[in-house]
């Protein structure tokens, strides 16, 4: 288990670095005020209209970096700062979340796949670590059942890892849609566009680190299982 703790510690440090970098980038680009004077809310509503989407509402939610698109309620949820502010960071986030709404409206395959497995992933993410620890405990106690319980736990964890990787094309595609719209519709200046692109790049890296960290942990569990056979 020492190897697992070392791996988990390394993943945690990398995740913290990317997270802090993301926050610093958004702070930096929050100082680049949009020449068009539009707020994040107005950016989002304009992109929705330009894509012919009329059944999605843009609303404000509490918190920082809590922005997301809710496909069930059809709402683009923007954090209070993004909703009200008029800068490159707000434009990037608002357009990115509308990118998810566009994916939903056009039945983007990766988004459909991710949405389909959300219920199963919700269960597996809650149970996987408990089942894995239980399996290891039973194995150390000399019970043959332990290996089977451990294997079930690995299967549950594999589902959450798969979800992390399915999320990657969804997030990258939403950012690409956002940046293309910002540029094609001349919504931002070259400097504002560069800031928006850099901010979204670091946001995407948080998902990449999470996926790679989950994969590394999964491979460790698999190697531990194979070593006990």
mmCIF file of N, CA and C in Angstrom, residues 29-163:
data_model
loop_
_atom_site.group_PDB
_atom_site.id
_atom_site.type_symbol
_atom_site.label_atom_id
_atom_site.label_comp_id
_atom_site.label_asym_id
_atom_site.label_seq_id
_atom_site.Cartn_x
_atom_site.Cartn_y
_atom_site.Cartn_z
ATOM 1 N N UNK A 29 -6.660 37.039 -16.423
ATOM 2 C CA UNK A 29 -7.499 37.407 -17.564
ATOM 3 C C UNK A 29 -8.796 38.084 -17.153
ATOM 4 N N UNK A 30 -9.070 38.071 -15.860
ATOM 5 C CA UNK A 30 -10.214 38.824 -15.365
ATOM 6 C C UNK A 30 -9.934 40.327 -15.392
ATOM 7 N N UNK A 31 -8.667 40.671 -15.571
ATOM 8 C CA UNK A 31 -8.271 42.082 -15.636
ATOM 9 C C UNK A 31 -8.282 42.615 -17.062
ATOM 10 N N UNK A 32 -8.492 41.715 -18.049
ATOM 11 C CA UNK A 32 -8.566 42.141 -19.449
ATOM 12 C C UNK A 32 -10.031 42.392 -19.789
ATOM 13 N N UNK A 33 -10.451 43.636 -19.739
ATOM 14 C CA UNK A 33 -11.854 43.976 -19.943
ATOM 15 C C UNK A 33 -12.212 43.954 -21.434
ATOM 16 N N UNK A 34 -13.359 43.390 -21.735
ATOM 17 C CA UNK A 34 -13.798 43.270 -23.118
ATOM 18 C C UNK A 34 -14.129 44.636 -23.715
ATOM 19 N N UNK A 35 -13.634 44.856 -24.914
ATOM 20 C CA UNK A 35 -13.926 46.112 -25.592
ATOM 21 C C UNK A 35 -15.379 46.203 -26.016
ATOM 22 N N UNK A 36 -16.039 45.042 -26.209
ATOM 23 C CA UNK A 36 -17.452 45.087 -26.589
ATOM 24 C C UNK A 36 -18.364 45.358 -25.397
ATOM 25 N N UNK A 37 -17.802 45.318 -24.191
ATOM 26 C CA UNK A 37 -18.555 45.668 -22.988
ATOM 27 C C UNK A 37 -19.597 44.659 -22.553
ATOM 28 N N UNK A 38 -19.572 43.455 -23.138
ATOM 29 C CA UNK A 38 -20.594 42.460 -22.810
ATOM 30 C C UNK A 38 -20.233 41.658 -21.569
ATOM 31 N N UNK A 39 -21.232 41.315 -20.777
ATOM 32 C CA UNK A 39 -21.037 40.479 -19.588
ATOM 33 C C UNK A 39 -21.032 39.006 -19.991
ATOM 34 N N UNK A 40 -20.649 38.155 -19.059
ATOM 35 C CA UNK A 40 -20.680 36.721 -19.330
ATOM 36 C C UNK A 40 -22.082 36.269 -19.696
ATOM 37 N N UNK A 41 -23.087 36.801 -19.014
ATOM 38 C CA UNK A 41 -24.484 36.466 -19.306
ATOM 39 C C UNK A 41 -24.841 36.831 -20.741
ATOM 40 N N UNK A 42 -24.441 38.017 -21.148
ATOM 41 C CA UNK A 42 -24.768 38.491 -22.500
ATOM 42 C C UNK A 42 -24.017 37.693 -23.569
ATOM 43 N N UNK A 43 -22.767 37.333 -23.261
ATOM 44 C CA UNK A 43 -21.984 36.489 -24.182
ATOM 45 C C UNK A 43 -22.691 35.154 -24.387
ATOM 46 N N UNK A 44 -23.117 34.545 -23.278
ATOM 47 C CA UNK A 44 -23.779 33.245 -23.337
ATOM 48 C C UNK A 44 -25.080 33.331 -24.130
ATOM 49 N N UNK A 45 -25.876 34.352 -23.862
ATOM 50 C CA UNK A 45 -27.153 34.496 -24.562
ATOM 51 C C UNK A 45 -26.949 34.743 -26.052
ATOM 52 N N UNK A 46 -25.912 35.491 -26.401
ATOM 53 C CA UNK A 46 -25.618 35.769 -27.815
ATOM 54 C C UNK A 46 -25.193 34.484 -28.533
ATOM 55 N N UNK A 47 -24.345 33.675 -27.895
ATOM 56 C CA UNK A 47 -23.897 32.432 -28.524
ATOM 57 C C UNK A 47 -25.052 31.457 -28.675
ATOM 58 N N UNK A 48 -25.932 31.399 -27.693
ATOM 59 C CA UNK A 48 -27.117 30.542 -27.801
ATOM 60 C C UNK A 48 -27.972 30.970 -28.989
ATOM 61 N N UNK A 49 -28.209 32.272 -29.104
ATOM 62 C CA UNK A 49 -29.039 32.797 -30.189
ATOM 63 C C UNK A 49 -28.398 32.528 -31.548
ATOM 64 N N UNK A 50 -27.087 32.704 -31.632
ATOM 65 C CA UNK A 50 -26.385 32.492 -32.903
ATOM 66 C C UNK A 50 -26.436 31.032 -33.340
ATOM 67 N N UNK A 51 -26.616 30.125 -32.378
ATOM 68 C CA UNK A 51 -26.719 28.703 -32.695
ATOM 69 C C UNK A 51 -28.173 28.223 -32.776
ATOM 70 N N UNK A 52 -29.102 29.179 -32.739
ATOM 71 C CA UNK A 52 -30.510 28.839 -32.889
ATOM 72 C C UNK A 52 -31.105 28.106 -31.708
ATOM 73 N N UNK A 53 -30.503 28.263 -30.527
ATOM 74 C CA UNK A 53 -30.999 27.588 -29.324
ATOM 75 C C UNK A 53 -31.855 28.560 -28.526
ATOM 76 N N UNK A 54 -33.131 28.265 -28.413
ATOM 77 C CA UNK A 54 -34.061 29.188 -27.748
ATOM 78 C C UNK A 54 -34.665 28.622 -26.459
ATOM 79 N N UNK A 55 -34.362 27.365 -26.148
ATOM 80 C CA UNK A 55 -34.984 26.736 -24.970
ATOM 81 C C UNK A 55 -34.008 26.552 -23.814
ATOM 82 N N UNK A 56 -32.896 27.263 -23.830
ATOM 83 C CA UNK A 56 -31.911 27.182 -22.752
ATOM 84 C C UNK A 56 -31.807 28.538 -22.060
ATOM 85 N N UNK A 57 -31.870 28.525 -20.739
ATOM 86 C CA UNK A 57 -31.821 29.750 -19.943
ATOM 87 C C UNK A 57 -30.437 29.926 -19.320
ATOM 88 N N UNK A 58 -29.956 31.150 -19.259
ATOM 89 C CA UNK A 58 -28.686 31.478 -18.620
ATOM 90 C C UNK A 58 -28.981 32.011 -17.225
ATOM 91 N N UNK A 59 -28.468 31.327 -16.193
ATOM 92 C CA UNK A 59 -28.747 31.745 -14.823
ATOM 93 C C UNK A 59 -27.448 31.882 -14.030
ATOM 94 N N UNK A 60 -27.540 32.554 -12.899
ATOM 95 C CA UNK A 60 -26.395 32.754 -12.006
ATOM 96 C C UNK A 60 -26.459 31.772 -10.842
ATOM 97 N N UNK A 61 -25.291 31.187 -10.499
ATOM 98 C CA UNK A 61 -25.208 30.276 -9.352
ATOM 99 C C UNK A 61 -24.096 30.740 -8.425
ATOM 100 N N UNK A 62 -24.212 30.382 -7.162
ATOM 101 C CA UNK A 62 -23.227 30.797 -6.167
ATOM 102 C C UNK A 62 -21.914 30.037 -6.333
ATOM 103 N N UNK A 63 -20.828 30.614 -5.817
ATOM 104 C CA UNK A 63 -19.540 29.928 -5.802
ATOM 105 C C UNK A 63 -18.574 30.433 -6.856
ATOM 106 N N UNK A 64 -17.354 29.885 -6.787
ATOM 107 C CA UNK A 64 -16.294 30.227 -7.743
ATOM 108 C C UNK A 64 -15.962 29.005 -8.584
ATOM 109 N N UNK A 65 -15.849 29.189 -9.890
ATOM 110 C CA UNK A 65 -15.594 28.083 -10.827
ATOM 111 C C UNK A 65 -16.658 26.987 -10.696
ATOM 112 N N UNK A 66 -17.895 27.408 -10.461
ATOM 113 C CA UNK A 66 -19.022 26.478 -10.342
ATOM 114 C C UNK A 66 -19.841 26.445 -11.635
ATOM 115 N N UNK A 67 -19.291 26.990 -12.685
ATOM 116 C CA UNK A 67 -19.989 27.092 -13.960
ATOM 117 C C UNK A 67 -20.211 25.706 -14.571
ATOM 118 N N UNK A 68 -21.404 25.472 -15.092
ATOM 119 C CA UNK A 68 -21.709 24.199 -15.740
ATOM 120 C C UNK A 68 -23.002 24.310 -16.532
ATOM 121 N N UNK A 69 -23.188 23.345 -17.415
ATOM 122 C CA UNK A 69 -24.432 23.259 -18.181
ATOM 123 C C UNK A 69 -25.240 22.091 -17.648
ATOM 124 N N UNK A 70 -26.511 22.335 -17.389
ATOM 125 C CA UNK A 70 -27.408 21.292 -16.880
ATOM 126 C C UNK A 70 -28.330 20.839 -18.018
ATOM 127 N N UNK A 71 -28.072 19.639 -18.598
ATOM 128 C CA UNK A 71 -28.879 19.187 -19.726
ATOM 129 C C UNK A 71 -30.313 18.818 -19.344
ATOM 130 N N UNK A 72 -30.538 18.439 -18.070
ATOM 131 C CA UNK A 72 -31.890 18.088 -17.642
ATOM 132 C C UNK A 72 -32.784 19.332 -17.553
ATOM 133 N N UNK A 73 -32.249 20.376 -16.937
ATOM 134 C CA UNK A 73 -33.024 21.607 -16.771
ATOM 135 C C UNK A 73 -32.831 22.580 -17.929
ATOM 136 N N UNK A 74 -31.868 22.264 -18.804
ATOM 137 C CA UNK A 74 -31.516 23.131 -19.932
ATOM 138 C C UNK A 74 -31.193 24.550 -19.451
ATOM 139 N N UNK A 75 -30.206 24.606 -18.576
ATOM 140 C CA UNK A 75 -29.742 25.897 -18.070
ATOM 141 C C UNK A 75 -28.228 25.977 -18.184
ATOM 142 N N UNK A 76 -27.737 27.133 -18.592
ATOM 143 C CA UNK A 76 -26.311 27.429 -18.540
ATOM 144 C C UNK A 76 -26.092 28.146 -17.216
ATOM 145 N N UNK A 77 -25.431 27.470 -16.300
ATOM 146 C CA UNK A 77 -25.239 28.001 -14.945
ATOM 147 C C UNK A 77 -23.872 28.666 -14.843
ATOM 148 N N UNK A 78 -23.864 29.959 -14.646
ATOM 149 C CA UNK A 78 -22.625 30.724 -14.551
ATOM 150 C C UNK A 78 -22.429 31.214 -13.118
ATOM 151 N N UNK A 79 -21.195 31.080 -12.626
ATOM 152 C CA UNK A 79 -20.885 31.604 -11.296
ATOM 153 C C UNK A 79 -21.128 33.111 -11.295
ATOM 154 N N UNK A 80 -21.339 33.659 -10.115
ATOM 155 C CA UNK A 80 -21.725 35.063 -10.015
ATOM 156 C C UNK A 80 -20.736 35.989 -10.718
ATOM 157 N N UNK A 81 -19.430 35.706 -10.563
ATOM 158 C CA UNK A 81 -18.411 36.557 -11.178
ATOM 159 C C UNK A 81 -18.490 36.492 -12.702
ATOM 160 N N UNK A 82 -18.586 35.290 -13.242
ATOM 161 C CA UNK A 82 -18.663 35.124 -14.698
ATOM 162 C C UNK A 82 -19.948 35.746 -15.241
ATOM 163 N N UNK A 83 -21.042 35.552 -14.548
ATOM 164 C CA UNK A 83 -22.356 36.044 -14.972
ATOM 165 C C UNK A 83 -22.357 37.563 -15.150
ATOM 166 N N UNK A 84 -21.706 38.254 -14.230
ATOM 167 C CA UNK A 84 -21.786 39.716 -14.224
ATOM 168 C C UNK A 84 -20.593 40.414 -14.882
ATOM 169 N N UNK A 85 -19.412 39.792 -14.823
ATOM 170 C CA UNK A 85 -18.207 40.499 -15.263
ATOM 171 C C UNK A 85 -18.082 40.565 -16.782
ATOM 172 N N UNK A 86 -17.239 41.507 -17.222
ATOM 173 C CA UNK A 86 -17.079 41.786 -18.646
ATOM 174 C C UNK A 86 -15.597 41.731 -19.010
ATOM 175 N N UNK A 87 -15.051 40.530 -18.966
ATOM 176 C CA UNK A 87 -13.624 40.365 -19.239
ATOM 177 C C UNK A 87 -13.375 39.078 -20.021
ATOM 178 N N UNK A 88 -12.104 38.867 -20.398
ATOM 179 C CA UNK A 88 -11.747 37.723 -21.241
ATOM 180 C C UNK A 88 -12.025 36.391 -20.556
ATOM 181 N N UNK A 89 -11.786 36.329 -19.244
ATOM 182 C CA UNK A 89 -12.028 35.083 -18.510
ATOM 183 C C UNK A 89 -13.509 34.750 -18.489
ATOM 184 N N UNK A 90 -14.341 35.748 -18.222
ATOM 185 C CA UNK A 90 -15.788 35.535 -18.179
ATOM 186 C C UNK A 90 -16.309 35.116 -19.550
ATOM 187 N N UNK A 91 -15.798 35.749 -20.600
ATOM 188 C CA UNK A 91 -16.224 35.410 -21.961
ATOM 189 C C UNK A 91 -15.874 33.964 -22.285
ATOM 190 N N UNK A 92 -14.670 33.548 -21.886
ATOM 191 C CA UNK A 92 -14.217 32.179 -22.165
ATOM 192 C C UNK A 92 -15.100 31.149 -21.470
ATOM 193 N N UNK A 93 -15.359 31.364 -20.198
ATOM 194 C CA UNK A 93 -16.170 30.408 -19.426
ATOM 195 C C UNK A 93 -17.605 30.359 -19.943
ATOM 196 N N UNK A 94 -18.186 31.524 -20.156
ATOM 197 C CA UNK A 94 -19.570 31.588 -20.625
ATOM 198 C C UNK A 94 -19.729 30.876 -21.966
ATOM 199 N N UNK A 95 -18.804 31.143 -22.890
ATOM 200 C CA UNK A 95 -18.876 30.517 -24.215
ATOM 201 C C UNK A 95 -18.636 29.007 -24.122
ATOM 202 N N UNK A 96 -17.737 28.607 -23.221
ATOM 203 C CA UNK A 96 -17.465 27.175 -23.046
ATOM 204 C C UNK A 96 -18.714 26.440 -22.574
ATOM 205 N N UNK A 97 -19.412 26.990 -21.604
ATOM 206 C CA UNK A 97 -20.609 26.320 -21.087
ATOM 207 C C UNK A 97 -21.716 26.277 -22.145
ATOM 208 N N UNK A 98 -21.806 27.311 -22.953
ATOM 209 C CA UNK A 98 -22.771 27.273 -24.056
ATOM 210 C C UNK A 98 -22.345 26.222 -25.075
ATOM 211 N N UNK A 99 -21.025 26.004 -25.183
ATOM 212 C CA UNK A 99 -20.528 24.943 -26.054
ATOM 213 C C UNK A 99 -21.158 23.607 -25.698
ATOM 214 N N UNK A 100 -21.355 23.362 -24.402
ATOM 215 C CA UNK A 100 -22.022 22.125 -23.969
ATOM 216 C C UNK A 100 -23.494 22.121 -24.380
ATOM 217 N N UNK A 101 -24.122 23.297 -24.307
ATOM 218 C CA UNK A 101 -25.520 23.392 -24.738
ATOM 219 C C UNK A 101 -25.635 23.102 -26.236
ATOM 220 N N UNK A 102 -24.671 23.568 -27.015
ATOM 221 C CA UNK A 102 -24.656 23.297 -28.454
ATOM 222 C C UNK A 102 -24.451 21.805 -28.702
ATOM 223 N N UNK A 103 -23.571 21.185 -27.915
ATOM 224 C CA UNK A 103 -23.366 19.738 -28.022
ATOM 225 C C UNK A 103 -24.675 19.001 -27.778
ATOM 226 N N UNK A 104 -25.398 19.439 -26.758
ATOM 227 C CA UNK A 104 -26.665 18.800 -26.415
ATOM 228 C C UNK A 104 -27.671 18.966 -27.548
ATOM 229 N N UNK A 105 -27.735 20.168 -28.104
ATOM 230 C CA UNK A 105 -28.701 20.463 -29.155
ATOM 231 C C UNK A 105 -28.397 19.697 -30.445
ATOM 232 N N UNK A 106 -27.116 19.409 -30.661
ATOM 233 C CA UNK A 106 -26.709 18.708 -31.889
ATOM 234 C C UNK A 106 -26.463 17.222 -31.654
ATOM 235 N N UNK A 107 -26.813 16.726 -30.454
ATOM 236 C CA UNK A 107 -26.656 15.304 -30.114
ATOM 237 C C UNK A 107 -25.214 14.834 -30.303
ATOM 238 N N UNK A 108 -24.285 15.598 -29.767
ATOM 239 C CA UNK A 108 -22.865 15.247 -29.845
ATOM 240 C C UNK A 108 -22.644 13.885 -29.181
ATOM 241 N N UNK A 109 -22.050 12.949 -29.899
ATOM 242 C CA UNK A 109 -21.986 11.552 -29.470
ATOM 243 C C UNK A 109 -21.294 11.337 -28.125
ATOM 244 N N UNK A 110 -20.190 12.031 -27.893
ATOM 245 C CA UNK A 110 -19.459 11.837 -26.629
ATOM 246 C C UNK A 110 -20.269 12.345 -25.439
ATOM 247 N N UNK A 111 -21.012 13.424 -25.638
ATOM 248 C CA UNK A 111 -21.858 13.939 -24.556
ATOM 249 C C UNK A 111 -22.996 12.960 -24.268
ATOM 250 N N UNK A 112 -23.586 12.379 -25.320
ATOM 251 C CA UNK A 112 -24.652 11.394 -25.139
ATOM 252 C C UNK A 112 -24.128 10.185 -24.374
ATOM 253 N N UNK A 113 -22.919 9.745 -24.719
ATOM 254 C CA UNK A 113 -22.330 8.598 -24.044
ATOM 255 C C UNK A 113 -22.081 8.906 -22.570
ATOM 256 N N UNK A 114 -21.532 10.090 -22.302
ATOM 257 C CA UNK A 114 -21.257 10.459 -20.911
ATOM 258 C C UNK A 114 -22.543 10.552 -20.100
ATOM 259 N N UNK A 115 -23.549 11.159 -20.670
ATOM 260 C CA UNK A 115 -24.829 11.306 -19.961
ATOM 261 C C UNK A 115 -25.462 9.949 -19.663
ATOM 262 N N UNK A 116 -25.275 9.001 -20.588
ATOM 263 C CA UNK A 116 -25.893 7.675 -20.434
ATOM 264 C C UNK A 116 -25.319 6.902 -19.260
ATOM 265 N N UNK A 117 -24.027 7.124 -18.963
ATOM 266 C CA UNK A 117 -23.404 6.335 -17.894
ATOM 267 C C UNK A 117 -23.311 7.083 -16.560
ATOM 268 N N UNK A 118 -23.820 8.307 -16.522
ATOM 269 C CA UNK A 118 -23.758 9.088 -15.282
ATOM 270 C C UNK A 118 -24.363 8.350 -14.090
ATOM 271 N N UNK A 119 -25.573 7.748 -14.203
ATOM 272 C CA UNK A 119 -26.149 7.048 -13.034
ATOM 273 C C UNK A 119 -25.249 5.928 -12.513
ATOM 274 N N UNK A 120 -24.711 5.122 -13.431
ATOM 275 C CA UNK A 120 -23.844 4.008 -13.017
ATOM 276 C C UNK A 120 -22.557 4.521 -12.388
ATOM 277 N N UNK A 121 -22.015 5.587 -12.941
ATOM 278 C CA UNK A 121 -20.773 6.152 -12.402
ATOM 279 C C UNK A 121 -21.007 6.737 -11.009
ATOM 280 N N UNK A 122 -22.183 7.317 -10.804
ATOM 281 C CA UNK A 122 -22.501 7.867 -9.489
ATOM 282 C C UNK A 122 -22.457 6.797 -8.412
ATOM 283 N N UNK A 123 -22.933 5.609 -8.741
ATOM 284 C CA UNK A 123 -22.920 4.497 -7.793
ATOM 285 C C UNK A 123 -21.506 3.948 -7.614
ATOM 286 N N UNK A 124 -20.810 3.723 -8.744
ATOM 287 C CA UNK A 124 -19.478 3.121 -8.677
ATOM 288 C C UNK A 124 -18.481 4.012 -7.952
ATOM 289 N N UNK A 125 -18.597 5.328 -8.127
ATOM 290 C CA UNK A 125 -17.658 6.234 -7.469
ATOM 291 C C UNK A 125 -17.814 6.215 -5.949
ATOM 292 N N UNK A 126 -19.031 5.946 -5.488
ATOM 293 C CA UNK A 126 -19.281 5.883 -4.049
ATOM 294 C C UNK A 126 -18.828 4.556 -3.438
ATOM 295 N N UNK A 127 -18.891 3.491 -4.230
ATOM 296 C CA UNK A 127 -18.637 2.156 -3.687
ATOM 297 C C UNK A 127 -17.232 1.613 -3.951
ATOM 298 N N UNK A 128 -16.571 2.073 -5.029
ATOM 299 C CA UNK A 128 -15.337 1.427 -5.480
ATOM 300 C C UNK A 128 -14.254 1.349 -4.402
ATOM 301 N N UNK A 129 -13.943 2.476 -3.771
ATOM 302 C CA UNK A 129 -12.864 2.465 -2.771
ATOM 303 C C UNK A 129 -13.210 1.578 -1.572
ATOM 304 N N UNK A 130 -14.470 1.611 -1.165
ATOM 305 C CA UNK A 130 -14.896 0.781 -0.033
ATOM 306 C C UNK A 130 -14.760 -0.700 -0.372
ATOM 307 N N UNK A 131 -15.198 -1.075 -1.579
ATOM 308 C CA UNK A 131 -15.134 -2.479 -1.994
ATOM 309 C C UNK A 131 -13.689 -2.939 -2.149
ATOM 310 N N UNK A 132 -12.841 -2.064 -2.699
ATOM 311 C CA UNK A 132 -11.420 -2.406 -2.850
ATOM 312 C C UNK A 132 -10.764 -2.623 -1.492
ATOM 313 N N UNK A 133 -11.005 -1.731 -0.555
ATOM 314 C CA UNK A 133 -10.419 -1.872 0.780
ATOM 315 C C UNK A 133 -10.946 -3.135 1.478
ATOM 316 N N UNK A 134 -12.241 -3.411 1.275
ATOM 317 C CA UNK A 134 -12.819 -4.615 1.877
ATOM 318 C C UNK A 134 -12.170 -5.862 1.295
ATOM 319 N N UNK A 135 -11.955 -5.859 -0.015
ATOM 320 C CA UNK A 135 -11.322 -7.002 -0.667
ATOM 321 C C UNK A 135 -9.910 -7.228 -0.171
ATOM 322 N N UNK A 136 -9.170 -6.138 -0.035
ATOM 323 C CA UNK A 136 -7.798 -6.252 0.469
ATOM 324 C C UNK A 136 -7.786 -6.761 1.901
ATOM 325 N N UNK A 137 -8.728 -6.250 2.705
ATOM 326 C CA UNK A 137 -8.800 -6.686 4.091
ATOM 327 C C UNK A 137 -9.095 -8.170 4.205
ATOM 328 N N UNK A 138 -10.019 -8.641 3.391
ATOM 329 C CA UNK A 138 -10.354 -10.075 3.404
ATOM 330 C C UNK A 138 -9.179 -10.919 2.910
ATOM 331 N N UNK A 139 -8.446 -10.402 1.924
ATOM 332 C CA UNK A 139 -7.286 -11.135 1.397
ATOM 333 C C UNK A 139 -6.205 -11.263 2.453
ATOM 334 N N UNK A 140 -5.935 -10.165 3.144
ATOM 335 C CA UNK A 140 -4.911 -10.197 4.199
ATOM 336 C C UNK A 140 -5.316 -11.140 5.333
ATOM 337 N N UNK A 141 -6.614 -11.321 5.494
ATOM 338 C CA UNK A 141 -7.107 -12.234 6.525
ATOM 339 C C UNK A 141 -7.066 -13.691 6.063
ATOM 340 N N UNK A 142 -6.606 -13.877 4.815
ATOM 341 C CA UNK A 142 -6.471 -15.236 4.291
ATOM 342 C C UNK A 142 -7.731 -15.817 3.708
ATOM 343 N N UNK A 143 -8.720 -14.965 3.422
ATOM 344 C CA UNK A 143 -9.980 -15.458 2.882
ATOM 345 C C UNK A 143 -9.955 -15.371 1.347
ATOM 346 N N UNK A 144 -10.248 -16.471 0.674
ATOM 347 C CA UNK A 144 -10.221 -16.521 -0.790
ATOM 348 C C UNK A 144 -11.223 -15.552 -1.410
ATOM 349 N N UNK A 145 -12.313 -15.297 -0.692
ATOM 350 C CA UNK A 145 -13.334 -14.381 -1.180
ATOM 351 C C UNK A 145 -12.765 -12.981 -1.423
ATOM 352 N N UNK A 146 -11.695 -12.663 -0.693
ATOM 353 C CA UNK A 146 -11.110 -11.325 -0.791
ATOM 354 C C UNK A 146 -10.710 -10.941 -2.198
ATOM 355 N N UNK A 147 -10.109 -11.876 -2.945
ATOM 356 C CA UNK A 147 -9.674 -11.574 -4.305
ATOM 357 C C UNK A 147 -10.858 -11.235 -5.212
ATOM 358 N N UNK A 148 -11.966 -11.936 -5.023
ATOM 359 C CA UNK A 148 -13.142 -11.658 -5.838
ATOM 360 C C UNK A 148 -13.748 -10.297 -5.501
ATOM 361 N N UNK A 149 -13.786 -9.980 -4.221
ATOM 362 C CA UNK A 149 -14.299 -8.667 -3.805
ATOM 363 C C UNK A 149 -13.391 -7.555 -4.334
ATOM 364 N N UNK A 150 -12.078 -7.785 -4.257
ATOM 365 C CA UNK A 150 -11.103 -6.826 -4.771
ATOM 366 C C UNK A 150 -11.320 -6.610 -6.270
ATOM 367 N N UNK A 151 -11.537 -7.685 -7.008
ATOM 368 C CA UNK A 151 -11.740 -7.594 -8.452
ATOM 369 C C UNK A 151 -13.010 -6.811 -8.785
ATOM 370 N N UNK A 152 -14.067 -7.019 -8.007
ATOM 371 C CA UNK A 152 -15.301 -6.252 -8.207
ATOM 372 C C UNK A 152 -15.037 -4.764 -7.981
ATOM 373 N N UNK A 153 -14.261 -4.472 -6.943
ATOM 374 C CA UNK A 153 -13.906 -3.083 -6.648
ATOM 375 C C UNK A 153 -13.121 -2.457 -7.793
ATOM 376 N N UNK A 154 -12.214 -3.211 -8.378
ATOM 377 C CA UNK A 154 -11.436 -2.718 -9.519
ATOM 378 C C UNK A 154 -12.360 -2.426 -10.699
ATOM 379 N N UNK A 155 -13.332 -3.305 -10.909
ATOM 380 C CA UNK A 155 -14.296 -3.090 -11.985
ATOM 381 C C UNK A 155 -15.088 -1.805 -11.784
ATOM 382 N N UNK A 156 -15.491 -1.544 -10.551
ATOM 383 C CA UNK A 156 -16.224 -0.315 -10.241
ATOM 384 C C UNK A 156 -15.344 0.911 -10.466
ATOM 385 N N UNK A 157 -14.077 0.804 -10.049
ATOM 386 C CA UNK A 157 -13.156 1.929 -10.228
ATOM 387 C C UNK A 157 -12.881 2.157 -11.708
ATOM 388 N N UNK A 158 -12.819 1.073 -12.488
ATOM 389 C CA UNK A 158 -12.583 1.180 -13.931
ATOM 390 C C UNK A 158 -13.684 1.989 -14.606
ATOM 391 N N UNK A 159 -14.896 1.880 -14.083
ATOM 392 C CA UNK A 159 -16.007 2.625 -14.666
ATOM 393 C C UNK A 159 -15.818 4.127 -14.471
ATOM 394 N N UNK A 160 -15.339 4.523 -13.284
ATOM 395 C CA UNK A 160 -15.098 5.944 -13.045
ATOM 396 C C UNK A 160 -13.919 6.447 -13.880
ATOM 397 N N UNK A 161 -12.935 5.581 -14.105
ATOM 398 C CA UNK A 161 -11.801 5.956 -14.959
ATOM 399 C C UNK A 161 -12.264 6.163 -16.394
ATOM 400 N N UNK A 162 -13.100 5.257 -16.873
ATOM 401 C CA UNK A 162 -13.644 5.394 -18.227
ATOM 402 C C UNK A 162 -14.428 6.691 -18.365
ATOM 403 N N UNK A 163 -15.176 7.037 -17.332
ATOM 404 C CA UNK A 163 -15.948 8.280 -17.352
ATOM 405 C C UNK A 163 -15.023 9.491 -17.466
#
